mmCIF file of C-alpha atoms and ligand atoms in Angstrom:
data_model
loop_
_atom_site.group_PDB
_atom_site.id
_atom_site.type_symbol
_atom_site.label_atom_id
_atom_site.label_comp_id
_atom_site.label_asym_id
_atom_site.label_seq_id
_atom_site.Cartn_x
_atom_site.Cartn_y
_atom_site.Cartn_z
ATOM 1 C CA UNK A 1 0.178 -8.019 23.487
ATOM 2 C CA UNK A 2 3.480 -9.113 22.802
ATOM 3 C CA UNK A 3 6.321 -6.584 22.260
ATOM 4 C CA UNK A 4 6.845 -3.438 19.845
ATOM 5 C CA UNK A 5 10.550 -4.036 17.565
ATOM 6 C CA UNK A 6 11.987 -0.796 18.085
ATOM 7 C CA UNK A 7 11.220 1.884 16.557
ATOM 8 C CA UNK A 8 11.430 2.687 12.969
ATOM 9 C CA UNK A 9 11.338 5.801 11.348
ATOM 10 C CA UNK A 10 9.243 6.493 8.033
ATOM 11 C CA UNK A 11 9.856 9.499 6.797
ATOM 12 C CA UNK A 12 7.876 11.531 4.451
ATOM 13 C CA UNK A 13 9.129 14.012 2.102
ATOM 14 C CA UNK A 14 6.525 16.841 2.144
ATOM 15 C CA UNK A 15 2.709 16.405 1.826
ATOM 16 C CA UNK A 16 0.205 14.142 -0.532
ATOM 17 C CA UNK A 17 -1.860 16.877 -0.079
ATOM 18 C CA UNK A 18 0.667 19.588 -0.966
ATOM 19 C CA UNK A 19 0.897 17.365 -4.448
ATOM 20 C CA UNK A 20 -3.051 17.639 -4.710
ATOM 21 C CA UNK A 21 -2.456 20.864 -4.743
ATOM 22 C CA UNK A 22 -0.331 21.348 -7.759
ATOM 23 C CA UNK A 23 2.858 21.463 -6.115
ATOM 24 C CA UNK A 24 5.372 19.589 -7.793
ATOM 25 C CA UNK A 25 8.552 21.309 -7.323
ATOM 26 C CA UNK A 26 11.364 18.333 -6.568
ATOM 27 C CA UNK A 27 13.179 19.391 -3.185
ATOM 28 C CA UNK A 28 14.617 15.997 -1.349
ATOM 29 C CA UNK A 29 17.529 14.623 -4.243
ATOM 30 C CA UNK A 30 17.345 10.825 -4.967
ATOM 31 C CA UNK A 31 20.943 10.454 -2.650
ATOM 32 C CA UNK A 32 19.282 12.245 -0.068
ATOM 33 C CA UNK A 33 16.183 9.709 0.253
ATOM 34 C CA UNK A 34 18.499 6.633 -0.060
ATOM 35 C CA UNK A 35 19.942 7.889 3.206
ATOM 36 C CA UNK A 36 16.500 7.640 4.870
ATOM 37 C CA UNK A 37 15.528 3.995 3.682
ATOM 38 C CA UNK A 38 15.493 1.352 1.167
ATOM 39 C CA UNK A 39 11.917 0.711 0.512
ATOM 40 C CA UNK A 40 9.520 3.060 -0.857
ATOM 41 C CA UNK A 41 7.030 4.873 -3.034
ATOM 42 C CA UNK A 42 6.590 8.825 -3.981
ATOM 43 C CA UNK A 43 7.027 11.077 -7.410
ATOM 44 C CA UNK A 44 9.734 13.117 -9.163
ATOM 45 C CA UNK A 45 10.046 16.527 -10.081
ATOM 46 C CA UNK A 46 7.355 17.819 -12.467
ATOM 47 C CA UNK A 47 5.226 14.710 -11.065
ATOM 48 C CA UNK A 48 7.445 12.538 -14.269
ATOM 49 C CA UNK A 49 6.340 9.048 -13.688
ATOM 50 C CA UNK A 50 6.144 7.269 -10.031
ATOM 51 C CA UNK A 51 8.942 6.040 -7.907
ATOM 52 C CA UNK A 52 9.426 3.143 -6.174
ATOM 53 C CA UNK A 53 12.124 2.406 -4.433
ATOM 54 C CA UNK A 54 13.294 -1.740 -3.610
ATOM 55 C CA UNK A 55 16.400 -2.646 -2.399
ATOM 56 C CA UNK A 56 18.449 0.503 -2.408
ATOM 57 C CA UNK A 57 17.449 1.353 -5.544
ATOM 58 C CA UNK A 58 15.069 4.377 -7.206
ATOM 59 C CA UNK A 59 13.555 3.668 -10.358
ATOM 60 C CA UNK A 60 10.931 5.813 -12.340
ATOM 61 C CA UNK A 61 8.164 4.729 -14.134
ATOM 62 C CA UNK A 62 7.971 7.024 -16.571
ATOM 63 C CA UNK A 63 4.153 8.414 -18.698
ATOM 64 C CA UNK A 64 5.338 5.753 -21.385
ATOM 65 C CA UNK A 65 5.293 3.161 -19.112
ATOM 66 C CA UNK A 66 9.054 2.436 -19.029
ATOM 67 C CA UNK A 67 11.207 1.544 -16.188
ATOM 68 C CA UNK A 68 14.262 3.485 -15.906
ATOM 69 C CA UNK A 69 16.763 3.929 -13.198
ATOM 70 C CA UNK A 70 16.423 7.353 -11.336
ATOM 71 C CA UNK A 71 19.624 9.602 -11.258
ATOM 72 C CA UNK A 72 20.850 10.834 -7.648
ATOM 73 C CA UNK A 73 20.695 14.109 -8.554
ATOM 74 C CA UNK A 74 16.790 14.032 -9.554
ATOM 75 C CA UNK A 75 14.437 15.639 -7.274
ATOM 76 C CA UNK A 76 11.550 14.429 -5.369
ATOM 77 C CA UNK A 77 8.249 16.851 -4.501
ATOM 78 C CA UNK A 78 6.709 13.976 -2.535
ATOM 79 C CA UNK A 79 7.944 9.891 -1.102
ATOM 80 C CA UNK A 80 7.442 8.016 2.171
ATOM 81 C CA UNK A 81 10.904 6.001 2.707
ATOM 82 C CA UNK A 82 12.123 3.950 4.933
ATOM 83 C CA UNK A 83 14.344 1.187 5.709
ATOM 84 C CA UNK A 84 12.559 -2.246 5.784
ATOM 85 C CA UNK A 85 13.076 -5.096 8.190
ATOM 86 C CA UNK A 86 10.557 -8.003 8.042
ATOM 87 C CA UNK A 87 8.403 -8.692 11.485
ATOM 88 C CA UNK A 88 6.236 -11.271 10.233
ATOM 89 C CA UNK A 89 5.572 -12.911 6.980
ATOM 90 C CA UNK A 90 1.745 -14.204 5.179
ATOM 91 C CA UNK A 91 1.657 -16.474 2.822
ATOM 92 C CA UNK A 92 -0.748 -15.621 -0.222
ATOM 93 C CA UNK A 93 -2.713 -17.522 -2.799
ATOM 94 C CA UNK A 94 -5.287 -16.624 -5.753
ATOM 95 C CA UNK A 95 -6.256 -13.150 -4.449
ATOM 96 C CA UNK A 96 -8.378 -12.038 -6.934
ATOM 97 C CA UNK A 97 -8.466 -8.263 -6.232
ATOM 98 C CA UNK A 98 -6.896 -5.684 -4.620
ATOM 99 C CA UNK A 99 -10.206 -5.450 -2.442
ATOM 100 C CA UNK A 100 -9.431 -9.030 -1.535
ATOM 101 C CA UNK A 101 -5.662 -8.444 -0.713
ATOM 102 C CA UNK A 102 -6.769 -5.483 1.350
ATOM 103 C CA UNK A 103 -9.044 -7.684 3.714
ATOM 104 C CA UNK A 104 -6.274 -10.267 4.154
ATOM 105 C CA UNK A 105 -3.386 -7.212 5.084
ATOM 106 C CA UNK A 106 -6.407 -5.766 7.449
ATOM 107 C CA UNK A 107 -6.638 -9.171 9.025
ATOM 108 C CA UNK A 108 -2.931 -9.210 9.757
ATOM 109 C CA UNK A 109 -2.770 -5.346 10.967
ATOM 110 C CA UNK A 110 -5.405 -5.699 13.257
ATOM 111 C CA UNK A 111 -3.115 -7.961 15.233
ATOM 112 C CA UNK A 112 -0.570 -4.864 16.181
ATOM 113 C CA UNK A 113 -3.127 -2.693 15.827
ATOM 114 C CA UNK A 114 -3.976 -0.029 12.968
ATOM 115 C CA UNK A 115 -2.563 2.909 14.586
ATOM 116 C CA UNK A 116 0.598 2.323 13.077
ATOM 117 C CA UNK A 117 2.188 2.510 9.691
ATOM 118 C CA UNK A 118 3.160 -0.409 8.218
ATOM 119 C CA UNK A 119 5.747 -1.142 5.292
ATOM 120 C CA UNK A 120 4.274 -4.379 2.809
ATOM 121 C CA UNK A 121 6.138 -6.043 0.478
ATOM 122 C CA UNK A 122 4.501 -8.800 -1.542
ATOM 123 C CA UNK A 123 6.715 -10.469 -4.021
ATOM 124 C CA UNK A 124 4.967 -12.945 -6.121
ATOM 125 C CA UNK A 125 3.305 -13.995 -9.283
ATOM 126 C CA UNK A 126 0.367 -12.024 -10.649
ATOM 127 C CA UNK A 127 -2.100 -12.996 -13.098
ATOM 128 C CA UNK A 128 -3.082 -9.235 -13.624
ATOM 129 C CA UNK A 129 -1.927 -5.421 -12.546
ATOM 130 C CA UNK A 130 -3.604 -2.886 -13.674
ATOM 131 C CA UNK A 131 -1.978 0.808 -12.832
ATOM 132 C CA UNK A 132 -1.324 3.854 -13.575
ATOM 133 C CA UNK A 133 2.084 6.736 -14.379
ATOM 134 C CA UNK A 134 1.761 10.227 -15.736
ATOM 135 C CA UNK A 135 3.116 12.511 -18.130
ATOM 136 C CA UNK A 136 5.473 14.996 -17.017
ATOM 137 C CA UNK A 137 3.394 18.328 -16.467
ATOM 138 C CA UNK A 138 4.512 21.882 -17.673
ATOM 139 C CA UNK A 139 4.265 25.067 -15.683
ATOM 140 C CA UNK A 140 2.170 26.487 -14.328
ATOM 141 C CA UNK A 141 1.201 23.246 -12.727
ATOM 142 C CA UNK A 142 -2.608 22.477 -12.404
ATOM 143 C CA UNK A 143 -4.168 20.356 -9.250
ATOM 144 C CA UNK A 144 -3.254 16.543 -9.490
ATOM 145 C CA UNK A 145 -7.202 15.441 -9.975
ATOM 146 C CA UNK A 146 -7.210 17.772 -13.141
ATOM 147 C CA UNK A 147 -3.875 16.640 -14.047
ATOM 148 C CA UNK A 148 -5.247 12.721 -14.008
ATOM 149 C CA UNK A 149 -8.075 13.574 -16.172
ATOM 150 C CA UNK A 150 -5.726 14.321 -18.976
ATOM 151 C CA UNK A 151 -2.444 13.077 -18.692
ATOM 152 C CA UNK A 152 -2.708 9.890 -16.384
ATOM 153 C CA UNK A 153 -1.448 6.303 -18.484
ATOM 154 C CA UNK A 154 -3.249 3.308 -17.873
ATOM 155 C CA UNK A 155 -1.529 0.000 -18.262
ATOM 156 C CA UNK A 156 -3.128 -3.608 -17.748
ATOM 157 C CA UNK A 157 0.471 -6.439 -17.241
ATOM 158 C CA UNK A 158 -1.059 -10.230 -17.699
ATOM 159 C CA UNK A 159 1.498 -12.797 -16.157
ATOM 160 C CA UNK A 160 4.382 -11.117 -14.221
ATOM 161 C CA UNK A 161 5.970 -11.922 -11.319
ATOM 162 C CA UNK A 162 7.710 -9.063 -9.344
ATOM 163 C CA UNK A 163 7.319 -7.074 -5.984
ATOM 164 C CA UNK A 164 4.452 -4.979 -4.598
ATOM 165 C CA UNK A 165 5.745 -1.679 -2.772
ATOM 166 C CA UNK A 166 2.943 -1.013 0.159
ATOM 167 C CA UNK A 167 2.842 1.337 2.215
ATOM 168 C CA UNK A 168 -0.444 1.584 5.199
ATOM 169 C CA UNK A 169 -0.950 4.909 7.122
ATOM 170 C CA UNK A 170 -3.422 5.280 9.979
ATOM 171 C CA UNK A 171 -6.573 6.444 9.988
ATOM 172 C CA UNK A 172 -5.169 9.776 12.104
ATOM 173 C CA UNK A 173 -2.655 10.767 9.016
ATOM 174 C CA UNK A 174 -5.684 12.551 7.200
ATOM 175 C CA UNK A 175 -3.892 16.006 6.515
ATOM 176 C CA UNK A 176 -0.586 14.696 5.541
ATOM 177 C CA UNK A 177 -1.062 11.333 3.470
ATOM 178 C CA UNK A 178 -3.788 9.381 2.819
ATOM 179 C CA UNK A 179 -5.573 6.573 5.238
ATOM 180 C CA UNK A 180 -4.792 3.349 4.630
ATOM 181 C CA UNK A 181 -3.213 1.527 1.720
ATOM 182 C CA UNK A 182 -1.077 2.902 -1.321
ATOM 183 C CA UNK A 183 0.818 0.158 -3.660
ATOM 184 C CA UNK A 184 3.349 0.274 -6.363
ATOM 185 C CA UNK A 185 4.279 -2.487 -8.312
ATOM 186 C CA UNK A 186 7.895 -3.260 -9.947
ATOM 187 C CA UNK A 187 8.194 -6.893 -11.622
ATOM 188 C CA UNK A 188 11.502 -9.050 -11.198
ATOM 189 C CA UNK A 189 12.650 -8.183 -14.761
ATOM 190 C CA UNK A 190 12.437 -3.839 -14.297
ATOM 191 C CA UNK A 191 10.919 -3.628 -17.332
ATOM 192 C CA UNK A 192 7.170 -2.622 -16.011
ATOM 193 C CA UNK A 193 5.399 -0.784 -12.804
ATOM 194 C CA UNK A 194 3.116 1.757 -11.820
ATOM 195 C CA UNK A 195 0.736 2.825 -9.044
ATOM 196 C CA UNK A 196 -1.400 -0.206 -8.733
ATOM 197 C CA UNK A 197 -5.211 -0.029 -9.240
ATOM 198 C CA UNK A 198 -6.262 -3.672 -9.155
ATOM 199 C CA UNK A 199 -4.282 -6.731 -9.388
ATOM 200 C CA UNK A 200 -4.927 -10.575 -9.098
ATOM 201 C CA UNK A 201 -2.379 -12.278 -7.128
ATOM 202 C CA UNK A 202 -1.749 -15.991 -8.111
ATOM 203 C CA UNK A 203 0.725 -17.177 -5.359
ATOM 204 C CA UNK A 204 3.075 -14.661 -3.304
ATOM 205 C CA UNK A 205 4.472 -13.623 -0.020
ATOM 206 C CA UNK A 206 3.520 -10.620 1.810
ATOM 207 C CA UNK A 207 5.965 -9.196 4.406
ATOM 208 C CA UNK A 208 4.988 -6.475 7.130
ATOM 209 C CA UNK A 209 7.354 -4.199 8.685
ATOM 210 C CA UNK A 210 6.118 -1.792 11.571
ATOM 211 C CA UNK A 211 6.863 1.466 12.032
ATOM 212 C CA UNK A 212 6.134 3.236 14.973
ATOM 213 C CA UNK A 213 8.092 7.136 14.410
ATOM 214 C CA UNK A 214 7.195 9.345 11.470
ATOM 215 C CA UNK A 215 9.598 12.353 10.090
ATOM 216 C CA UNK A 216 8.442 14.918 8.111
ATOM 217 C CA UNK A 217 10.462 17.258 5.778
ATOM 218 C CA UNK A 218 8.923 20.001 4.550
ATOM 219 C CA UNK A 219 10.310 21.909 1.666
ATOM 220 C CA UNK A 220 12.211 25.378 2.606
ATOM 221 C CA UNK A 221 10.169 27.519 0.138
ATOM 222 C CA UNK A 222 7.689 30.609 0.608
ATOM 223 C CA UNK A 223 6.173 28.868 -2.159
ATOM 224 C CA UNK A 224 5.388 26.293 -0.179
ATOM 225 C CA UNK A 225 4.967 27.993 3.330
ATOM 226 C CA UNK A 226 2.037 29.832 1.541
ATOM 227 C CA UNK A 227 0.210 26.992 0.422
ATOM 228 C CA UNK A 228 -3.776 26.921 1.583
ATOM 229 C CA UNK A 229 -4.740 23.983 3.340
ATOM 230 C CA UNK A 230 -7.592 25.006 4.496
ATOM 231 C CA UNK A 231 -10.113 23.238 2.324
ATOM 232 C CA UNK A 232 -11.186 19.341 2.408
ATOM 233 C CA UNK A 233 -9.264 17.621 0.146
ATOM 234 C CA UNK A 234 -10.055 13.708 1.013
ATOM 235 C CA UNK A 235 -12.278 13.338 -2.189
ATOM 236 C CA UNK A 236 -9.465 14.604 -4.444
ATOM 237 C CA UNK A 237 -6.925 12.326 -2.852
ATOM 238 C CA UNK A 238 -9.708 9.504 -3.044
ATOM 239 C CA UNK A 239 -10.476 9.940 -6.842
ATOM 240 C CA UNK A 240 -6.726 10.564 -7.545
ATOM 241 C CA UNK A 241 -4.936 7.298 -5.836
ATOM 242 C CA UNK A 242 -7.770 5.158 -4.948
HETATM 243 ZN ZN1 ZN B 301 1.225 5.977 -6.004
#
């Protein structure tokens, strides 16, 4: 097995299971997060849209579909950030799902291994995206899977080129995040993004970028030190990202 880069450091800003749960109070600011990466995916504040971050940059897609740059001062209830540096590269051509682009990442993983998390960042052309934002949501704040019933925005992009933010987690992160593979997609221009459903990917490049420590902040709230986490939630984080 050849050797491990060293270590890099995703860090997490509180739980995707803490979000399941309805808990959407922004606690890590925007500047904050840029300090612990460059590449990334998560939420704001009253769940308003998903984030991505590429580059340095934070940008919201809001529940009209509309990219906008986020503020440093805007708060996050939930991201994984970190800073990416390319280990290997794949080239890609007519994936047709993201079922398909799945099999071809698990290919590559399995070389390293999958107990690890991995950053992915596909830039390319796509012949279809289909994802997902959601409308800002009022207090008091309902569970995420009854939230997407009502107030999640489909959108369906036909010919765009632009980046795919990945992020895999291993199998073990059950209780904090979900098991493997969460994208968001941002195309060159900023005008369009989302968390991606299905996609087909005409031509691209996929780059992997392993990352062997994991930091966790949890929010400094009784609020949130009260929270029951007791119960199974895998089929609510299945039916809400998957
Ligand atoms: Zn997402």
């Amino acid at each position: 097995m050849e050797r491990l880069s060293h270590g890099r450091t995703l860090f997490q800003a509180a739980l995707l299971q803490s979000l399941i749960l309805g808990h959407y109070d922004g606690a890590v600011p925007v500047k904050d997060l840029k300090g612990q990466g460059d590449f990334g995916i998560g939420t704001f504040d009253a769940l308003n849209g998903e984030l991505i971050m590429l580059e340095g940059r934070v940008y919201q897609v809001n529940g009209q579909g509309k990219v906008i740059k986020a503020e440093d001062h805007w708060k996050v209830p939930f991201a994984d950030v970190f800073f990416f540096e390319t280990d290997r590269t794949l080239s890609l051509k007519d994936i047709s799902s993201l079922d398909e682009l799945r099999e071809r990442t698990d290919d590559f993983i399995k070389s390293w291994g999958p107990n690890y998390f991995y950053g992915i960042r596909i830039h390319g052309a796509f012949d279809k995206i289909y994802a997902r934002s959601e409308k800002a949501q009022q207090k008091p704040y309902q569970r995420l899977d009854e939230v997407m019933k009502k107030d999640q925005v489909e959108f369906h992009f036909a010919h765009t080129e632009g980046t795919l933010i990945g992020l895999y987690c291993p199998s073990f992160i059950g209780g904090l995040n979900m098991p493997g593979y969460h994208f968001h997609y941002l195309s060159d221009d900023r005008k369009v993004g989302g968390h991606v459903f299905d996609l087909c990917l005409k031509e691209g490049k996929a780059e992997f970028c392993l990352l062997s420590d994991f930091k966790l902040k949890l929010p400094r709230s009784s609020r949130f030190g009260k929270i029951d986490f007791t119960g199974n939630l895998d089929e609510a984080v299945k039916k809400v990202e998957g």
